[in-house]
Amino acid sequence: MQNLARAVLVLFGLLVLGAVYLAFSVEDSKPSVPLAAEDVIGTWHGDLGARLVVTADGRARLTDASGWTCTPTGQPAALTAEGGWIMDRHSDESPGILIKFTVDGPPPVPGCADWFTVNGTGKGGTTGDGSDVWAEFLGHGAAERFRRTATG
C-alpha cells in the first residue's frame, strides 16, 4: 500500500512539473512587447528568393514568391502581386498582418489573402537589433522564411 501511495505521489509530481514547463514554454513563445506597424513596415527578403515590401500607407507588394496557387493558371507558380495590409492575427498564431493581394496577370486573375506572421519584435533579448525577427506566410509558401532588411 505504501508503494502505491509513493507511485501516485511521483506521478502527481511529474504532472505538476509538466504543467509548469508547458506554462513557461507557451509564455516564452509570445513577444513581450505587442507588435506594431513599424515592426512590419519595410522590405522583407525570403530565403527562397521572394521579396515583400510593406509600406506605411497600407500597401504591400510581393514578388517571386514560389509555390502559390492564386496565379492566373491556378497552378503552383512564382507569384507577383500587390495588395493592402492591416494588423491582424490568425487564431492562436504569432501576431502579424493580413494581406489581401490582387495578382498580376491577364484578367480574370483570382485574388488571394494570407497572414504574414512575425516571430519576435527585436525589442527584447540581448541585442535589440531585430536579428531575432523572422516571418512567414501561413497558407502560401509557408516553407519560405522572411527576414526584414535592417532599417538603420
mmCIF file of C-alpha atoms in Angstrom:
data_model
loop_
_atom_site.group_PDB
_atom_site.id
_atom_site.type_symbol
_atom_site.label_atom_id
_atom_site.label_comp_id
_atom_site.label_asym_id
_atom_site.label_seq_id
_atom_site.Cartn_x
_atom_site.Cartn_y
_atom_site.Cartn_z
ATOM 1 C CA MET A 1 0.000 0.000 0.000
ATOM 2 C CA GLN A 2 2.866 2.310 0.806
ATOM 3 C CA ASN A 3 4.394 1.667 -2.682
ATOM 4 C CA LEU A 4 1.108 2.603 -4.339
ATOM 5 C CA ALA A 5 0.997 5.887 -2.420
ATOM 6 C CA ARG A 6 4.566 6.692 -3.477
ATOM 7 C CA ALA A 7 3.791 5.898 -7.126
ATOM 8 C CA VAL A 8 0.741 8.178 -7.052
ATOM 9 C CA LEU A 9 2.785 10.946 -5.410
ATOM 10 C CA VAL A 10 5.543 10.625 -8.047
ATOM 11 C CA LEU A 11 3.024 10.684 -10.895
ATOM 12 C CA PHE A 12 1.338 13.750 -9.408
ATOM 13 C CA GLY A 13 4.710 15.481 -9.102
ATOM 14 C CA LEU A 14 5.536 14.718 -12.732
ATOM 15 C CA LEU A 15 2.153 16.068 -13.817
ATOM 16 C CA VAL A 16 2.750 19.321 -11.916
ATOM 17 C CA LEU A 17 6.248 19.688 -13.418
ATOM 18 C CA GLY A 18 4.842 19.088 -16.910
ATOM 19 C CA ALA A 19 2.153 21.732 -16.406
ATOM 20 C CA VAL A 20 4.714 24.271 -15.158
ATOM 21 C CA TYR A 21 7.007 23.557 -18.134
ATOM 22 C CA LEU A 22 4.121 23.939 -20.583
ATOM 23 C CA ALA A 23 3.026 27.222 -18.999
ATOM 24 C CA PHE A 24 6.512 28.717 -19.288
ATOM 25 C CA SER A 25 7.123 27.460 -22.836
ATOM 26 C CA VAL A 26 3.849 28.983 -24.078
ATOM 27 C CA GLU A 27 4.630 32.257 -22.293
ATOM 28 C CA ASP A 28 8.087 32.479 -23.903
ATOM 29 C CA SER A 29 6.734 31.985 -27.442
ATOM 30 C CA LYS A 30 4.820 35.260 -27.420
ATOM 31 C CA PRO A 31 6.604 38.588 -27.909
ATOM 32 C CA SER A 32 6.991 40.561 -24.696
ATOM 33 C CA VAL A 33 6.072 43.789 -26.499
ATOM 34 C CA PRO A 34 2.977 43.931 -28.752
ATOM 35 C CA LEU A 35 3.628 44.030 -32.481
ATOM 36 C CA ALA A 36 3.251 47.491 -34.023
ATOM 37 C CA ALA A 37 3.113 48.736 -37.620
ATOM 38 C CA GLU A 38 6.748 49.844 -37.503
ATOM 39 C CA ASP A 39 7.687 46.225 -36.767
ATOM 40 C CA VAL A 40 6.370 45.083 -40.160
ATOM 41 C CA ILE A 41 6.866 48.111 -42.424
ATOM 42 C CA GLY A 42 9.892 47.687 -44.662
ATOM 43 C CA THR A 43 11.372 45.212 -47.116
ATOM 44 C CA TRP A 44 11.350 41.512 -46.254
ATOM 45 C CA HIS A 45 13.525 39.006 -48.125
ATOM 46 C CA GLY A 46 12.613 35.336 -48.255
ATOM 47 C CA ASP A 47 15.229 32.619 -48.050
ATOM 48 C CA LEU A 48 13.900 31.173 -51.343
ATOM 49 C CA GLY A 49 14.111 34.455 -53.276
ATOM 50 C CA ALA A 50 10.778 36.174 -52.596
ATOM 51 C CA ARG A 51 10.574 39.824 -51.681
ATOM 52 C CA LEU A 52 7.763 41.540 -49.748
ATOM 53 C CA VAL A 53 7.583 45.325 -49.463
ATOM 54 C CA VAL A 54 5.207 46.573 -46.756
ATOM 55 C CA THR A 55 4.594 50.337 -46.824
ATOM 56 C CA ALA A 56 3.287 52.698 -44.154
ATOM 57 C CA ASP A 57 0.293 53.672 -46.318
ATOM 58 C CA GLY A 58 -1.190 50.142 -46.102
ATOM 59 C CA ARG A 59 0.134 48.725 -49.366
ATOM 60 C CA ALA A 60 2.144 45.541 -49.895
ATOM 61 C CA ARG A 61 3.935 44.137 -52.955
ATOM 62 C CA LEU A 62 5.096 40.530 -53.159
ATOM 63 C CA THR A 63 7.446 39.361 -55.922
ATOM 64 C CA ASP A 64 8.933 35.990 -56.868
ATOM 65 C CA ALA A 65 7.151 34.012 -54.140
ATOM 66 C CA SER A 66 7.208 30.363 -55.201
ATOM 67 C CA GLY A 67 4.528 27.724 -54.736
ATOM 68 C CA TRP A 68 1.424 29.936 -54.697
ATOM 69 C CA THR A 69 -1.745 28.702 -56.406
ATOM 70 C CA CYS A 70 -3.575 32.029 -56.685
ATOM 71 C CA THR A 71 -1.940 32.642 -60.050
ATOM 72 C CA PRO A 72 -3.528 33.205 -63.473
ATOM 73 C CA THR A 73 -3.276 29.456 -64.230
ATOM 74 C CA GLY A 74 -4.299 28.231 -60.773
ATOM 75 C CA GLN A 75 -1.186 26.044 -60.714
ATOM 76 C CA PRO A 76 1.615 26.458 -58.160
ATOM 77 C CA ALA A 77 3.991 29.079 -59.518
ATOM 78 C CA ALA A 78 6.006 32.134 -58.605
ATOM 79 C CA LEU A 79 3.658 34.936 -57.584
ATOM 80 C CA THR A 80 3.896 38.664 -58.160
ATOM 81 C CA ALA A 81 1.035 40.543 -56.539
ATOM 82 C CA GLU A 82 0.014 43.816 -54.947
ATOM 83 C CA GLY A 83 -2.422 44.431 -52.169
ATOM 84 C CA GLY A 84 -3.300 46.051 -48.907
ATOM 85 C CA TRP A 85 -2.485 45.040 -45.354
ATOM 86 C CA ILE A 86 -3.866 45.502 -41.847
ATOM 87 C CA MET A 87 -2.588 44.486 -38.418
ATOM 88 C CA ASP A 88 -4.231 41.157 -37.648
ATOM 89 C CA ARG A 89 -3.541 37.678 -36.336
ATOM 90 C CA HIS A 90 -4.874 34.248 -37.199
ATOM 91 C CA SER A 91 -6.369 32.452 -34.160
ATOM 92 C CA ASP A 92 -3.522 31.233 -31.936
ATOM 93 C CA GLU A 93 -0.658 32.015 -34.320
ATOM 94 C CA SER A 94 2.019 34.654 -33.846
ATOM 95 C CA PRO A 95 0.926 38.262 -34.429
ATOM 96 C CA GLY A 96 1.346 39.746 -37.862
ATOM 97 C CA ILE A 97 -0.545 41.310 -40.724
ATOM 98 C CA LEU A 98 -3.312 40.165 -43.045
ATOM 99 C CA ILE A 99 -2.505 40.902 -46.686
ATOM 100 C CA LYS A 100 -5.145 40.776 -49.427
ATOM 101 C CA PHE A 101 -3.457 40.538 -52.813
ATOM 102 C CA THR A 102 -4.562 41.262 -56.372
ATOM 103 C CA VAL A 103 -2.484 39.044 -58.623
ATOM 104 C CA ASP A 104 -0.612 40.469 -61.615
ATOM 105 C CA GLY A 105 -1.593 38.973 -64.958
ATOM 106 C CA PRO A 106 -4.255 38.997 -67.646
ATOM 107 C CA PRO A 107 -7.863 39.079 -66.403
ATOM 108 C CA PRO A 108 -9.574 37.266 -64.862
ATOM 109 C CA VAL A 109 -6.987 36.662 -62.136
ATOM 110 C CA PRO A 110 -8.104 35.485 -58.731
ATOM 111 C CA GLY A 111 -7.150 37.425 -55.660
ATOM 112 C CA CYS A 112 -5.765 35.796 -52.567
ATOM 113 C CA ALA A 113 -5.135 36.624 -48.943
ATOM 114 C CA ASP A 114 -2.772 35.293 -46.309
ATOM 115 C CA TRP A 115 -1.495 36.039 -42.851
ATOM 116 C CA PHE A 116 2.135 37.127 -42.676
ATOM 117 C CA THR A 117 3.100 36.134 -39.154
ATOM 118 C CA VAL A 118 6.027 37.787 -37.433
ATOM 119 C CA ASN A 119 8.004 35.958 -34.771
ATOM 120 C CA GLY A 120 9.741 38.337 -32.386
ATOM 121 C CA THR A 121 9.867 42.119 -32.434
ATOM 122 C CA GLY A 122 13.560 42.743 -31.923
ATOM 123 C CA LYS A 123 12.675 44.740 -28.806
ATOM 124 C CA GLY A 124 13.607 42.035 -26.343
ATOM 125 C CA GLY A 125 16.606 39.824 -25.818
ATOM 126 C CA THR A 126 20.164 40.985 -25.508
ATOM 127 C CA THR A 127 20.773 42.779 -28.810
ATOM 128 C CA GLY A 128 17.505 44.591 -29.519
ATOM 129 C CA ASP A 129 18.619 44.975 -33.148
ATOM 130 C CA GLY A 130 15.906 42.825 -34.732
ATOM 131 C CA SER A 131 18.271 39.981 -35.650
ATOM 132 C CA ASP A 132 15.923 37.522 -33.930
ATOM 133 C CA VAL A 133 12.909 38.544 -36.062
ATOM 134 C CA TRP A 134 11.653 36.295 -38.860
ATOM 135 C CA ALA A 135 8.299 35.894 -40.576
ATOM 136 C CA GLU A 136 6.374 33.539 -42.845
ATOM 137 C CA PHE A 137 3.084 33.267 -44.700
ATOM 138 C CA LEU A 138 0.750 30.771 -43.019
ATOM 139 C CA GLY A 139 -1.078 29.396 -46.034
ATOM 140 C CA HIS A 140 1.030 30.040 -49.112
ATOM 141 C CA GLY A 141 4.701 29.242 -49.425
ATOM 142 C CA ALA A 142 4.939 28.688 -45.679
ATOM 143 C CA ALA A 143 8.246 26.910 -46.210
ATOM 144 C CA GLU A 144 9.857 30.259 -47.030
ATOM 145 C CA ARG A 145 11.165 32.277 -44.099
ATOM 146 C CA PHE A 146 11.487 36.041 -44.403
ATOM 147 C CA ARG A 147 13.819 38.494 -42.684
ATOM 148 C CA ARG A 148 13.395 42.251 -42.802
ATOM 149 C CA THR A 149 16.130 44.467 -44.212
ATOM 150 C CA ALA A 150 17.746 46.496 -41.460
ATOM 151 C CA THR A 151 16.113 49.891 -41.169
ATOM 152 C CA GLY A 152 19.120 51.671 -39.726
#
